[in-house]
mmCIF file of C-alpha atoms and ligand atoms in Angstrom:
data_model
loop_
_atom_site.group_PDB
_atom_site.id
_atom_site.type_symbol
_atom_site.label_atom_id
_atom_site.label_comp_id
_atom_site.label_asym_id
_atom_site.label_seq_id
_atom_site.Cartn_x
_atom_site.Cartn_y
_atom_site.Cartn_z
ATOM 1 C CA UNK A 1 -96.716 4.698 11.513
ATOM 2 C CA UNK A 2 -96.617 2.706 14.716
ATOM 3 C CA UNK A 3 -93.334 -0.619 14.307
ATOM 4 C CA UNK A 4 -92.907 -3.310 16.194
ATOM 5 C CA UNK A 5 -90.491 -2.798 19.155
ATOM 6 C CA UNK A 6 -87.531 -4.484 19.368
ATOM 7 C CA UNK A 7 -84.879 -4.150 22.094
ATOM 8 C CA UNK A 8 -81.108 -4.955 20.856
ATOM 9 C CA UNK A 9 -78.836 -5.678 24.049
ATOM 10 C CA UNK A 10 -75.196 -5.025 22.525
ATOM 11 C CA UNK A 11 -74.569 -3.587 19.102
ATOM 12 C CA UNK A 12 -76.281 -5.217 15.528
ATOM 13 C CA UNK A 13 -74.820 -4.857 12.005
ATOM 14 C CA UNK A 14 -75.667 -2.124 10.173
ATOM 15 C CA UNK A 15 -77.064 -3.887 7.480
ATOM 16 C CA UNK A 16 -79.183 -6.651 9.911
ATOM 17 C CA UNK A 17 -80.313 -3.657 11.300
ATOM 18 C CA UNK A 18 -81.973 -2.600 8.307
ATOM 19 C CA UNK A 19 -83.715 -5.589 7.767
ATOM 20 C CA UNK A 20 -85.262 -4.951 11.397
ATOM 21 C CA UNK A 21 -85.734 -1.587 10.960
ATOM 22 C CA UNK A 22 -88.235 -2.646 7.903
ATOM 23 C CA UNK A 23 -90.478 -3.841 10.711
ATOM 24 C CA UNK A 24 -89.479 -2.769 13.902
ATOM 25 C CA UNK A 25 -88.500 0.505 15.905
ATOM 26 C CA UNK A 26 -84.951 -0.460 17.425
ATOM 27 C CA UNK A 27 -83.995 0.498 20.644
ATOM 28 C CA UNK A 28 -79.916 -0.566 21.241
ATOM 29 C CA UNK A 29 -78.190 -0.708 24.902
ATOM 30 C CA UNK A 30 -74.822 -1.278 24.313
ATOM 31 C CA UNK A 31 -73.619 -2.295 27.913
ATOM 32 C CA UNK A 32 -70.292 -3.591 28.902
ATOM 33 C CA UNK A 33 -71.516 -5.417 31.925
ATOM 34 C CA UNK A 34 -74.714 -7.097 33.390
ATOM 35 C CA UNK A 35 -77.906 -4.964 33.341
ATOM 36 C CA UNK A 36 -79.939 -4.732 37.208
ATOM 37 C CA UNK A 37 -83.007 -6.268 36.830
ATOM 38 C CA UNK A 38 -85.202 -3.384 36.970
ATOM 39 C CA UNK A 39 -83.274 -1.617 33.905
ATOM 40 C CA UNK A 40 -84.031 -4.640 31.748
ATOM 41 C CA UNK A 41 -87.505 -4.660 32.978
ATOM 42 C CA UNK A 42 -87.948 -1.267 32.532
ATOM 43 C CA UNK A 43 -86.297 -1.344 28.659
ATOM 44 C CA UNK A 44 -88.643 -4.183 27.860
ATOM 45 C CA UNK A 45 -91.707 -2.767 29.401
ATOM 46 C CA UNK A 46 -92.905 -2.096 25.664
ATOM 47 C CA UNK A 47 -91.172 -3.636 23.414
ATOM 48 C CA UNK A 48 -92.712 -6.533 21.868
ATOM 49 C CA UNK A 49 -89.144 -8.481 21.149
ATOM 50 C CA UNK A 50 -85.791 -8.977 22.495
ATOM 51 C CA UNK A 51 -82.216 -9.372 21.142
ATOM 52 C CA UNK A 52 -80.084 -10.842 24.069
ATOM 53 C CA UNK A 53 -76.924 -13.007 24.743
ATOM 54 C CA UNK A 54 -75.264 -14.721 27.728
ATOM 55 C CA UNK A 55 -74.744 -11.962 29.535
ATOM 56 C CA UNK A 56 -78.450 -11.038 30.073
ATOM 57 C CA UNK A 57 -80.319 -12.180 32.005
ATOM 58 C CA UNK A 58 -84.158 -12.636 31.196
ATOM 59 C CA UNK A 59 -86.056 -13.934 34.655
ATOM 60 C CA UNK A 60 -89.174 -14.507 35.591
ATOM 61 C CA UNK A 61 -89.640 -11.250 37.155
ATOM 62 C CA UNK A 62 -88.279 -9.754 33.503
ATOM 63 C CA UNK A 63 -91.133 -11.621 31.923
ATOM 64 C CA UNK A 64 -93.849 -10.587 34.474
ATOM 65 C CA UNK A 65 -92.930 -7.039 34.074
ATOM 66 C CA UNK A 66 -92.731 -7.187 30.175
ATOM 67 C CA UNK A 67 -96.828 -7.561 29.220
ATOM 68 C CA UNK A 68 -96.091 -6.838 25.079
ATOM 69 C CA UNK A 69 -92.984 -9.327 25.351
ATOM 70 C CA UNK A 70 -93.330 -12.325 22.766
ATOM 71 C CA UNK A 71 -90.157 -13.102 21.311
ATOM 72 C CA UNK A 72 -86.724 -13.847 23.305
ATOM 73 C CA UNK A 73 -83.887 -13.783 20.267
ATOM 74 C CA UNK A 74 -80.903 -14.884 22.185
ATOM 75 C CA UNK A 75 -77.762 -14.816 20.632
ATOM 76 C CA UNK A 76 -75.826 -17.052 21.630
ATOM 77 C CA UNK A 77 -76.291 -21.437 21.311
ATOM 78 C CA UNK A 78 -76.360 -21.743 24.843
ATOM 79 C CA UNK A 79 -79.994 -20.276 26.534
ATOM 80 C CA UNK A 80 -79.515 -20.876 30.348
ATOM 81 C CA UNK A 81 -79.827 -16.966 30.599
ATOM 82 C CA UNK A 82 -83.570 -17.551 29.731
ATOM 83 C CA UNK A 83 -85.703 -19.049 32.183
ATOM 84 C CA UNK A 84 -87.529 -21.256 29.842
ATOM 85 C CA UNK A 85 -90.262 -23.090 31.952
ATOM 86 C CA UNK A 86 -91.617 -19.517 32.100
ATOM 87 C CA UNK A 87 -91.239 -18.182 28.738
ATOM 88 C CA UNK A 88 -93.222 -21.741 27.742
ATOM 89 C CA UNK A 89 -95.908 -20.669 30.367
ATOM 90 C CA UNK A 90 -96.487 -17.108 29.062
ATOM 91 C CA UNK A 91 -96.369 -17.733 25.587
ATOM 92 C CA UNK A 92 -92.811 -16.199 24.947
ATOM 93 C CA UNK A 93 -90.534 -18.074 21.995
ATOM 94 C CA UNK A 94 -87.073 -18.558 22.661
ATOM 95 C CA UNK A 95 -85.288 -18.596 19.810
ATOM 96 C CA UNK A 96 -80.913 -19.490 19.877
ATOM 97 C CA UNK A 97 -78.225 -19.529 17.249
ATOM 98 C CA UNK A 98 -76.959 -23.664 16.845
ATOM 99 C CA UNK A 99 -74.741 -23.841 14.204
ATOM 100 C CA UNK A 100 -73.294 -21.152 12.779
ATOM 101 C CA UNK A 101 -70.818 -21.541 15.805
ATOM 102 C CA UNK A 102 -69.734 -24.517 15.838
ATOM 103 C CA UNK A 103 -66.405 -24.558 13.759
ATOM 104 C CA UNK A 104 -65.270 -21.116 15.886
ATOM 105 C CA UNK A 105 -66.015 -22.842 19.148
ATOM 106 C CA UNK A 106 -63.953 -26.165 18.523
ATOM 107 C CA UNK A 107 -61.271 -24.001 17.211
ATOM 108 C CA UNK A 108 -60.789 -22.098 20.407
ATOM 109 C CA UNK A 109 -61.079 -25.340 22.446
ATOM 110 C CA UNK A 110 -58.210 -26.721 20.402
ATOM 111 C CA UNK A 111 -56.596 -23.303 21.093
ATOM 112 C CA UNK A 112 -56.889 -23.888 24.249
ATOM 113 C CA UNK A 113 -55.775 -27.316 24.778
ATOM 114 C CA UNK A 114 -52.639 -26.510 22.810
ATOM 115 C CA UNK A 115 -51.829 -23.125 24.686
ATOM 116 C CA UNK A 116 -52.098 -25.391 28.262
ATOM 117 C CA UNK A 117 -50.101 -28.213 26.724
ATOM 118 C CA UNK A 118 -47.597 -26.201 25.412
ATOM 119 C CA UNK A 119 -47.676 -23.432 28.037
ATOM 120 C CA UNK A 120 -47.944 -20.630 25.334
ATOM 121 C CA UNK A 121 -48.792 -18.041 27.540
ATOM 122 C CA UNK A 122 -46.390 -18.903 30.349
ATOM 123 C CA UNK A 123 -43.702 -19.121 27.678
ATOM 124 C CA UNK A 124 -44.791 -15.354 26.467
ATOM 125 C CA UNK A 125 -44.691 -14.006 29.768
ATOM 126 C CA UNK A 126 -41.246 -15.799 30.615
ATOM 127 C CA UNK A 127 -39.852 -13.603 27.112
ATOM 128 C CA UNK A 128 -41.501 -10.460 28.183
ATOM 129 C CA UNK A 129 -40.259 -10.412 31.826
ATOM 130 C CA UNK A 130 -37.045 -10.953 30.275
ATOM 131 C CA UNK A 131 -36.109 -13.866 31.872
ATOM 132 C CA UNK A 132 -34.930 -15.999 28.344
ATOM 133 C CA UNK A 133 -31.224 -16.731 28.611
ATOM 134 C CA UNK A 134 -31.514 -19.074 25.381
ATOM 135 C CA UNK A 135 -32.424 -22.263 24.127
ATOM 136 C CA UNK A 136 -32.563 -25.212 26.983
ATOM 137 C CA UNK A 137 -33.151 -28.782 26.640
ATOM 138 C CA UNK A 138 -35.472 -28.831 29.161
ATOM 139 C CA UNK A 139 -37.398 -25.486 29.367
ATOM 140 C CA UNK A 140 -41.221 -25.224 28.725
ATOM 141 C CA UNK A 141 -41.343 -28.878 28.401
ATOM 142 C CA UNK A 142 -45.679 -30.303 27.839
ATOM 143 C CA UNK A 143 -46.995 -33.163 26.845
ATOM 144 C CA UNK A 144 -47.394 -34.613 23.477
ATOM 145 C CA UNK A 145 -50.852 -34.825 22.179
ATOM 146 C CA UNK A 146 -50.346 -37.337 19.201
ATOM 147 C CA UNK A 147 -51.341 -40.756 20.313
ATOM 148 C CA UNK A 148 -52.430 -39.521 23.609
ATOM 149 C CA UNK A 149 -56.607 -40.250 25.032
ATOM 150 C CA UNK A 150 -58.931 -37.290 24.416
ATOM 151 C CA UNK A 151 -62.399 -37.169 26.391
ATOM 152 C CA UNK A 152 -65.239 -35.207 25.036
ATOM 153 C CA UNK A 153 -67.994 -34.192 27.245
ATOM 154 C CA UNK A 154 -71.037 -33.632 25.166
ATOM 155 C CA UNK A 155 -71.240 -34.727 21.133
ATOM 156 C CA UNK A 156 -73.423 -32.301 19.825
ATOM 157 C CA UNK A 157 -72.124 -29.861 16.546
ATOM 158 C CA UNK A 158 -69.553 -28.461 18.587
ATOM 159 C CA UNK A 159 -68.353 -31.869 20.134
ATOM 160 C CA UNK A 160 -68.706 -33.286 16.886
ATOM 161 C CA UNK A 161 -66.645 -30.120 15.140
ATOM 162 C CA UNK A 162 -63.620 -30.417 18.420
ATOM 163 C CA UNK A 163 -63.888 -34.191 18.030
ATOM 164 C CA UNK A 164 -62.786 -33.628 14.265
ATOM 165 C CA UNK A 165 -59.843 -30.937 15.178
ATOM 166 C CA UNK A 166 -58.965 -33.990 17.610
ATOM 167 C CA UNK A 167 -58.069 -36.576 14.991
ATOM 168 C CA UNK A 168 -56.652 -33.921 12.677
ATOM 169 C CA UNK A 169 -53.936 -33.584 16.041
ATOM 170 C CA UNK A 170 -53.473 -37.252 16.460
ATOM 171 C CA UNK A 171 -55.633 -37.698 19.436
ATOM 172 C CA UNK A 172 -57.942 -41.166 20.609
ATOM 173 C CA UNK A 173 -61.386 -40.187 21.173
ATOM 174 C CA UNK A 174 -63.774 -41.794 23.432
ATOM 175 C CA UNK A 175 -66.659 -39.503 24.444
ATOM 176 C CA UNK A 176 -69.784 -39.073 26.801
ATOM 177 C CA UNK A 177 -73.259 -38.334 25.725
ATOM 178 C CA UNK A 178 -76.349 -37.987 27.329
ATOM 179 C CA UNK A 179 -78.928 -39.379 24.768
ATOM 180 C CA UNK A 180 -79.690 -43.178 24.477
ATOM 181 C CA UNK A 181 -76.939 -45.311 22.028
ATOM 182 C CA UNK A 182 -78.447 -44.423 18.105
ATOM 183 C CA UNK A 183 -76.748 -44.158 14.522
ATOM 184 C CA UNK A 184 -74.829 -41.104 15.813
ATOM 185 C CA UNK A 185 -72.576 -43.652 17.728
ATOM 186 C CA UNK A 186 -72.050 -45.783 14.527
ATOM 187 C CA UNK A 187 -71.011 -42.617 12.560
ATOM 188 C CA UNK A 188 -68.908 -41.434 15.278
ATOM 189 C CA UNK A 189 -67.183 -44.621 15.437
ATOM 190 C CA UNK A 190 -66.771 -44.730 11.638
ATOM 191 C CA UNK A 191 -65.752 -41.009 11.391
ATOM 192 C CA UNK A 192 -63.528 -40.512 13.896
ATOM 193 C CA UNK A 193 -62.912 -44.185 15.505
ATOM 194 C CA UNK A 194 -64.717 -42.636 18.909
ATOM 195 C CA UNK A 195 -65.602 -45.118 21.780
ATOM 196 C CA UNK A 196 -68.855 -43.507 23.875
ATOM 197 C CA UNK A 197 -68.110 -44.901 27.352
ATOM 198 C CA UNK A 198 -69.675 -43.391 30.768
ATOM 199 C CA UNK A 199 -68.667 -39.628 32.563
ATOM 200 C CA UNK A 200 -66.837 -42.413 35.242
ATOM 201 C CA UNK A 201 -64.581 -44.398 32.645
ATOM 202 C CA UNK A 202 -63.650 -40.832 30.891
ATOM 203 C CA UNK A 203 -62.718 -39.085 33.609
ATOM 204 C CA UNK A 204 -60.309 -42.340 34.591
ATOM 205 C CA UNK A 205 -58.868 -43.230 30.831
ATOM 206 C CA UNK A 206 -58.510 -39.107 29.458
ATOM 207 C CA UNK A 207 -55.249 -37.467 28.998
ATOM 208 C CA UNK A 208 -57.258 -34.318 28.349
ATOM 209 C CA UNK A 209 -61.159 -33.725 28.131
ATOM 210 C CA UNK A 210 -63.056 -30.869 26.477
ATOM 211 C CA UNK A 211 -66.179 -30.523 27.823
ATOM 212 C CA UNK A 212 -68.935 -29.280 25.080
ATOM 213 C CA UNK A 213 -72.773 -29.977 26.328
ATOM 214 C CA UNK A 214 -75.002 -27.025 27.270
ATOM 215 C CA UNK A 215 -75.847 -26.500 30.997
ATOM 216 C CA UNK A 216 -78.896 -27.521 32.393
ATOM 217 C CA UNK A 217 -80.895 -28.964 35.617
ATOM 218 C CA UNK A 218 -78.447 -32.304 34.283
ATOM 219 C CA UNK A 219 -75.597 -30.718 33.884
ATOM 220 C CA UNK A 220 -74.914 -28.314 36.340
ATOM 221 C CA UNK A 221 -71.977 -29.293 38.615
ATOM 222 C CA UNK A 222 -71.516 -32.385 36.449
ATOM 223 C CA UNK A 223 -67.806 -32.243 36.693
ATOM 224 C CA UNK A 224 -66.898 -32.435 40.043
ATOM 225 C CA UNK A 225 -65.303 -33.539 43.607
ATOM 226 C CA UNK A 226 -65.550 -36.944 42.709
ATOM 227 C CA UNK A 227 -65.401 -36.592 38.727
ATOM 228 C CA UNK A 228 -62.045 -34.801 39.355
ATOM 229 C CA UNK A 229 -60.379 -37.369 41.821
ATOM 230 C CA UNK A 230 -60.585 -40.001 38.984
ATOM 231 C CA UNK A 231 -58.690 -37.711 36.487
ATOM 232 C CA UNK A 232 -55.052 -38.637 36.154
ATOM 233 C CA UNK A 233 -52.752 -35.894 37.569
ATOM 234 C CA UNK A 234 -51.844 -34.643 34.050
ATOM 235 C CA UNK A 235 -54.825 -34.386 32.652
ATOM 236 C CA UNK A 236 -55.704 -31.401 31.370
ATOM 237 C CA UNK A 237 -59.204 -30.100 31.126
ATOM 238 C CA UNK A 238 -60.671 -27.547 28.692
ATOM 239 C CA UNK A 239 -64.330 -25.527 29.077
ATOM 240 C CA UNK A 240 -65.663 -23.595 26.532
ATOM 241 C CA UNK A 241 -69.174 -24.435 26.970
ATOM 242 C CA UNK A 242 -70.696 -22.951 30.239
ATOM 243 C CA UNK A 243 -68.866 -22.448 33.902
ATOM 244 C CA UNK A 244 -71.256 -23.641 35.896
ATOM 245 C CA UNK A 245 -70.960 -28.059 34.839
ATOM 246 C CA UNK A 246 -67.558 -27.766 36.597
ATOM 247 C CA UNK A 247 -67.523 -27.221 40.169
ATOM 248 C CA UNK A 248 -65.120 -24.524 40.510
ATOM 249 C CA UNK A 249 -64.342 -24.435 43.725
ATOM 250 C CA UNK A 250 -63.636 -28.022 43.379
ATOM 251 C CA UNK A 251 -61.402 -27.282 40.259
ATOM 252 C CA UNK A 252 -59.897 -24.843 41.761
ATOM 253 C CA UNK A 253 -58.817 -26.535 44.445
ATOM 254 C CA UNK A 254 -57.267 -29.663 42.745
ATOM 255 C CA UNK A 255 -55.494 -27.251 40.375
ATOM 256 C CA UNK A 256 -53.837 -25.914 43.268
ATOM 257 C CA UNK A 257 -53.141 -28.803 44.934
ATOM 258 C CA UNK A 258 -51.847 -30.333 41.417
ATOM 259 C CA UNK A 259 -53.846 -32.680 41.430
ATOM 260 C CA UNK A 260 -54.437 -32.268 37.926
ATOM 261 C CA UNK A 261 -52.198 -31.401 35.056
ATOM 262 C CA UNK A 262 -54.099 -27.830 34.230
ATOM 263 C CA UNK A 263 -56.962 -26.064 32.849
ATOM 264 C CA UNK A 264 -57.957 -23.943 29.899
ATOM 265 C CA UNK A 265 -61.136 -22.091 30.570
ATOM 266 C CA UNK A 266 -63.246 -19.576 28.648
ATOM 267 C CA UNK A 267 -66.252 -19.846 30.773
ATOM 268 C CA UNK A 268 -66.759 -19.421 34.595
ATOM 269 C CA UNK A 269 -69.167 -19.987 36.834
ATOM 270 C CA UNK A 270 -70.094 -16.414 37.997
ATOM 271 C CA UNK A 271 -68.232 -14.227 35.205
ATOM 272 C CA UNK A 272 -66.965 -11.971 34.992
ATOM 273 C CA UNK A 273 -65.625 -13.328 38.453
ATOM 274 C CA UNK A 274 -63.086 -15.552 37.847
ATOM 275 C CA UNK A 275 -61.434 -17.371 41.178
ATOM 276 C CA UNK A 276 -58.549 -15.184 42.708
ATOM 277 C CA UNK A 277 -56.241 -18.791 42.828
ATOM 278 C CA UNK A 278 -56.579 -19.375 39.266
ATOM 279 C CA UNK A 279 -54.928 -16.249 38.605
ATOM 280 C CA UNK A 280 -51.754 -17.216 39.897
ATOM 281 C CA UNK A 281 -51.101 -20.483 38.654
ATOM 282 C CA UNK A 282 -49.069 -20.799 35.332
ATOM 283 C CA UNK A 283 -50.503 -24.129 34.225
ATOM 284 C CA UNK A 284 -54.328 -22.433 33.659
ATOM 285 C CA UNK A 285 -54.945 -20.548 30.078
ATOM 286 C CA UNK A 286 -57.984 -18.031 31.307
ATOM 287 C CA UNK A 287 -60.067 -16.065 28.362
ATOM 288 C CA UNK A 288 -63.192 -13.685 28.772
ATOM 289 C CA UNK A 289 -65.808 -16.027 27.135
ATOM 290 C CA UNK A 290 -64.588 -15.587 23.726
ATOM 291 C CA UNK A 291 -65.507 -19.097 21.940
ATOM 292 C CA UNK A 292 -67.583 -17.605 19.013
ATOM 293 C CA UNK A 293 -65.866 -14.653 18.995
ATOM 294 C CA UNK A 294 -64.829 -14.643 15.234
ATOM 295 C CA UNK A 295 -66.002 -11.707 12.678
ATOM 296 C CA UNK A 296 -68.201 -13.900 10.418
ATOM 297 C CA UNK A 297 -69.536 -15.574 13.319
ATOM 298 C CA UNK A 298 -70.535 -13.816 15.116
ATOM 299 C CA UNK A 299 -72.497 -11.615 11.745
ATOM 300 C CA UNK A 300 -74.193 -15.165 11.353
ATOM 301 C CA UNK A 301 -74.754 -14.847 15.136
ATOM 302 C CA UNK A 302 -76.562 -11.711 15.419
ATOM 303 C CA UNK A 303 -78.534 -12.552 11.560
ATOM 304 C CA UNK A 304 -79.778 -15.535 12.876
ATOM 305 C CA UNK A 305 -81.510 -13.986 15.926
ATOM 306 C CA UNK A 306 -82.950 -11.163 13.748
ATOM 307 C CA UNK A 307 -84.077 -14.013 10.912
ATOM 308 C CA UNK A 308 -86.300 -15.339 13.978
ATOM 309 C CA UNK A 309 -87.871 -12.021 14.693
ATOM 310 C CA UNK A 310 -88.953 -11.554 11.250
ATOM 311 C CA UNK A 311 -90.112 -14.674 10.594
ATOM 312 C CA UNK A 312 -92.132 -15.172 14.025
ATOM 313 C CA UNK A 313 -93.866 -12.034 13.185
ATOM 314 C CA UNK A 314 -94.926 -12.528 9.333
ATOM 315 C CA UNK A 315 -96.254 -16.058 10.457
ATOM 316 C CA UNK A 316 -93.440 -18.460 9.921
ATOM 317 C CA UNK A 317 -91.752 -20.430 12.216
ATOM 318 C CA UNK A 318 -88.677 -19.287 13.376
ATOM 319 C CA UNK A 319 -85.422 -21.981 12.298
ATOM 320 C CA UNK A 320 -83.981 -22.562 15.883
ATOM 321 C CA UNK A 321 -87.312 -22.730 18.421
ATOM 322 C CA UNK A 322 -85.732 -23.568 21.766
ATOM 323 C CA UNK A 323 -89.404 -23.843 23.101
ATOM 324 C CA UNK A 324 -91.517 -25.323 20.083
ATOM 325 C CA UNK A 325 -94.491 -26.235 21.913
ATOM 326 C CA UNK A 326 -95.426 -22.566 22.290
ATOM 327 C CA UNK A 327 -95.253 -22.381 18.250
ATOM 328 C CA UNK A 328 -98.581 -22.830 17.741
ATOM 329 C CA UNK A 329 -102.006 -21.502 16.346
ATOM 330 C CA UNK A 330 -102.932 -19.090 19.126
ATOM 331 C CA UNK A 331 -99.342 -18.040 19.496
ATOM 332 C CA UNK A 332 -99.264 -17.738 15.671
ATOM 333 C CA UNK A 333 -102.534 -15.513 15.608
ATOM 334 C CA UNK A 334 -101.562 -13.273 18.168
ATOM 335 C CA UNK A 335 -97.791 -12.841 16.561
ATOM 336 C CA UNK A 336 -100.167 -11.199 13.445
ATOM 337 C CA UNK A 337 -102.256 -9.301 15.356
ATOM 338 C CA UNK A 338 -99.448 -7.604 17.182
ATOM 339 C CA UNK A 339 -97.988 -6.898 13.511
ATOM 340 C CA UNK A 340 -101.001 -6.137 12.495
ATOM 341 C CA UNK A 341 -101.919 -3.529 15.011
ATOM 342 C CA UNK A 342 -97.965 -2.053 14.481
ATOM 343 C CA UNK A 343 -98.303 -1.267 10.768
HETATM 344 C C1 LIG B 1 -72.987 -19.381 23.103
HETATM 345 O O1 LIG B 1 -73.333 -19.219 21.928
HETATM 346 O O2 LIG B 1 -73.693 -19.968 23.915
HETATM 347 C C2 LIG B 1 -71.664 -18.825 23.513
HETATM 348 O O3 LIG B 1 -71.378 -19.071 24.824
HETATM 349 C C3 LIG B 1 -71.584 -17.338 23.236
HETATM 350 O O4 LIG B 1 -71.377 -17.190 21.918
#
């Protein structure tokens, strides 16, 4: 009997990858780093759905090359390793994973923030080198954070879930968003007493900003030369959303230049490549991408993306549609036939 095929990139469940297998022939690649373009196109070349996450990336020239291609499952929230605009023009759906993420990604931006405040990992590394002669009044010294000005960049689930980690640590929130003032403002004010001002008067008034909106054509580079000058020279910035709305080079160099208190970074611009500079300085926390990276997570993760492949092919629209307008009837007939025609 002729399945459905469906390409995993990294490894599934055993038991989500039963409930594929039901309908679909499975083909896994478990790769460590980024696949060359011609080995994705050449996996997808028949397979009639996808499985991917941030470190794949699905182009234009993937999608030309990949005729039977219909559904793009990526794993992950964030989907700028789709092209989209194309996808939308050839009928693809793009499907993502909001959510079940949220409460793992604030955590580790909190982890963050507290590990570059409290220079956890410099402190470690002063122990291990051996270099502890005992306690000192004045060694490993940070700044409080109850009381002090937190900035969030971004108030979606996962601003929303940091912003409420925030209070729970003492911290004044005012935050930046990108949609027009609605009842989310009210109930941010009453739930966590958070003032929306502009990018400008955060960057000036924040003792520390986490920044937590996706990247796009709007955000890319949003955070930079001139965003950074306005920071005051202790404040400390956190990214755990995606590399590329910071200006690195730019961060880089005020970090080095101390012109800012620190950073704690999970996401880069290019990554794995992370700037040679910012491995030497003791006042940046670095970590490889790792803000959903929780058991149950990232099982609701990979379930999520598979949920969307079996619903788009028995007819039902999948939950999280990053590209709705291709849900429709001739998308919806031709997501049966191909089912059809696999039984
Ligand atoms: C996401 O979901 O976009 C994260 O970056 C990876 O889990």
């Amino acid at each position: 009997m002729k399945k459905l095929k469906v390409l995993v990139l990294g490894q599934l469940d055993r038991a989500l990858a039963e409930k594929l297998n039901a309908i679909a022939e499975i083909e896994y690649v478990d790769r460590e780093e980024r696949l060359p373009e011609e080995q994705i196109k050449s996996l997808l070349a028949d397979k009639d759905a996808v499985i991917s996450e941030p470190l794949d990336t699905i182009s234009s020239a993937v999608m030309d090359s990949s005729k039977q291609l219909r559904v793009i499952a990526n794993r992950a929230v964030g989907f700028d390793n789709v092209h989209i605009p194309d996808a939308t023009q050839r009928g693809i759906l793009v499907t993502n994973t909001p959510g079940v993420l949220d409460a793992a990604t604030a955590d580790l931006a909190m982890a963050l923030l507290l590990a570059t405040t409290r220079r956890i990992c410099e402190a470690d590394r002063y122990i291990r080198e051996g270099k502890w002669t005992g306690f000192q009044n004045d060694l490993m010294l940070g700044p409080d954070l109850w009381g002090k000005t937190i900035g969030i960049v971004g108030m979606g689930r996962i601003g929303k879930a940091f912003a409420k980690r925030a209070r729970a640590f003492g911290l004044k929130i005012i935050y930046t968003r990108f949609s027009p003032k609605d009842k989310i403002d009210s109930q941010l004010w009453g739930d966590y007493d958070a003032v929306r001002v502009d990018l400008d008067d955060l960057c000036k008034n924040s003792d520390f900003i986490s920044i937590h909106c996706p990247l796009n054509s709007q955000t890319k580079g949003l955070i930079g030369q001139a965003q950074l000058d306005q920071m005051k020279p202790q404040c400390v910035l956190i990214n755990t959303a995606r590399g590329a709305i910071i200006d690195e080079q730019a961060l880089v160099s005020h970090l080095v230049n101390k012109k800012i208190g620190g950073a704690g970074l999970d996401v880069f611009a290019d990554e794995p490549n992370v700037p040679e500079e910012l491995l030497k300085l003791d006042n940046v926390v670095l970590v490889p991408h790792i803000g959903s990276a929780c058991f149950e997570t990232r099982f609701q993760m990979a379930e999520s993306a598979v949920d969307s492949i079996l619903s788009a092919f028995s007819g039902q629209r999948p939950n999280h549609l990053v590209n709705p307008e291709v849900w429709n009837e001739r998308t919806q007939n031709e997501l049966a036939q191909v089912k059809s025609e696999a039984r």
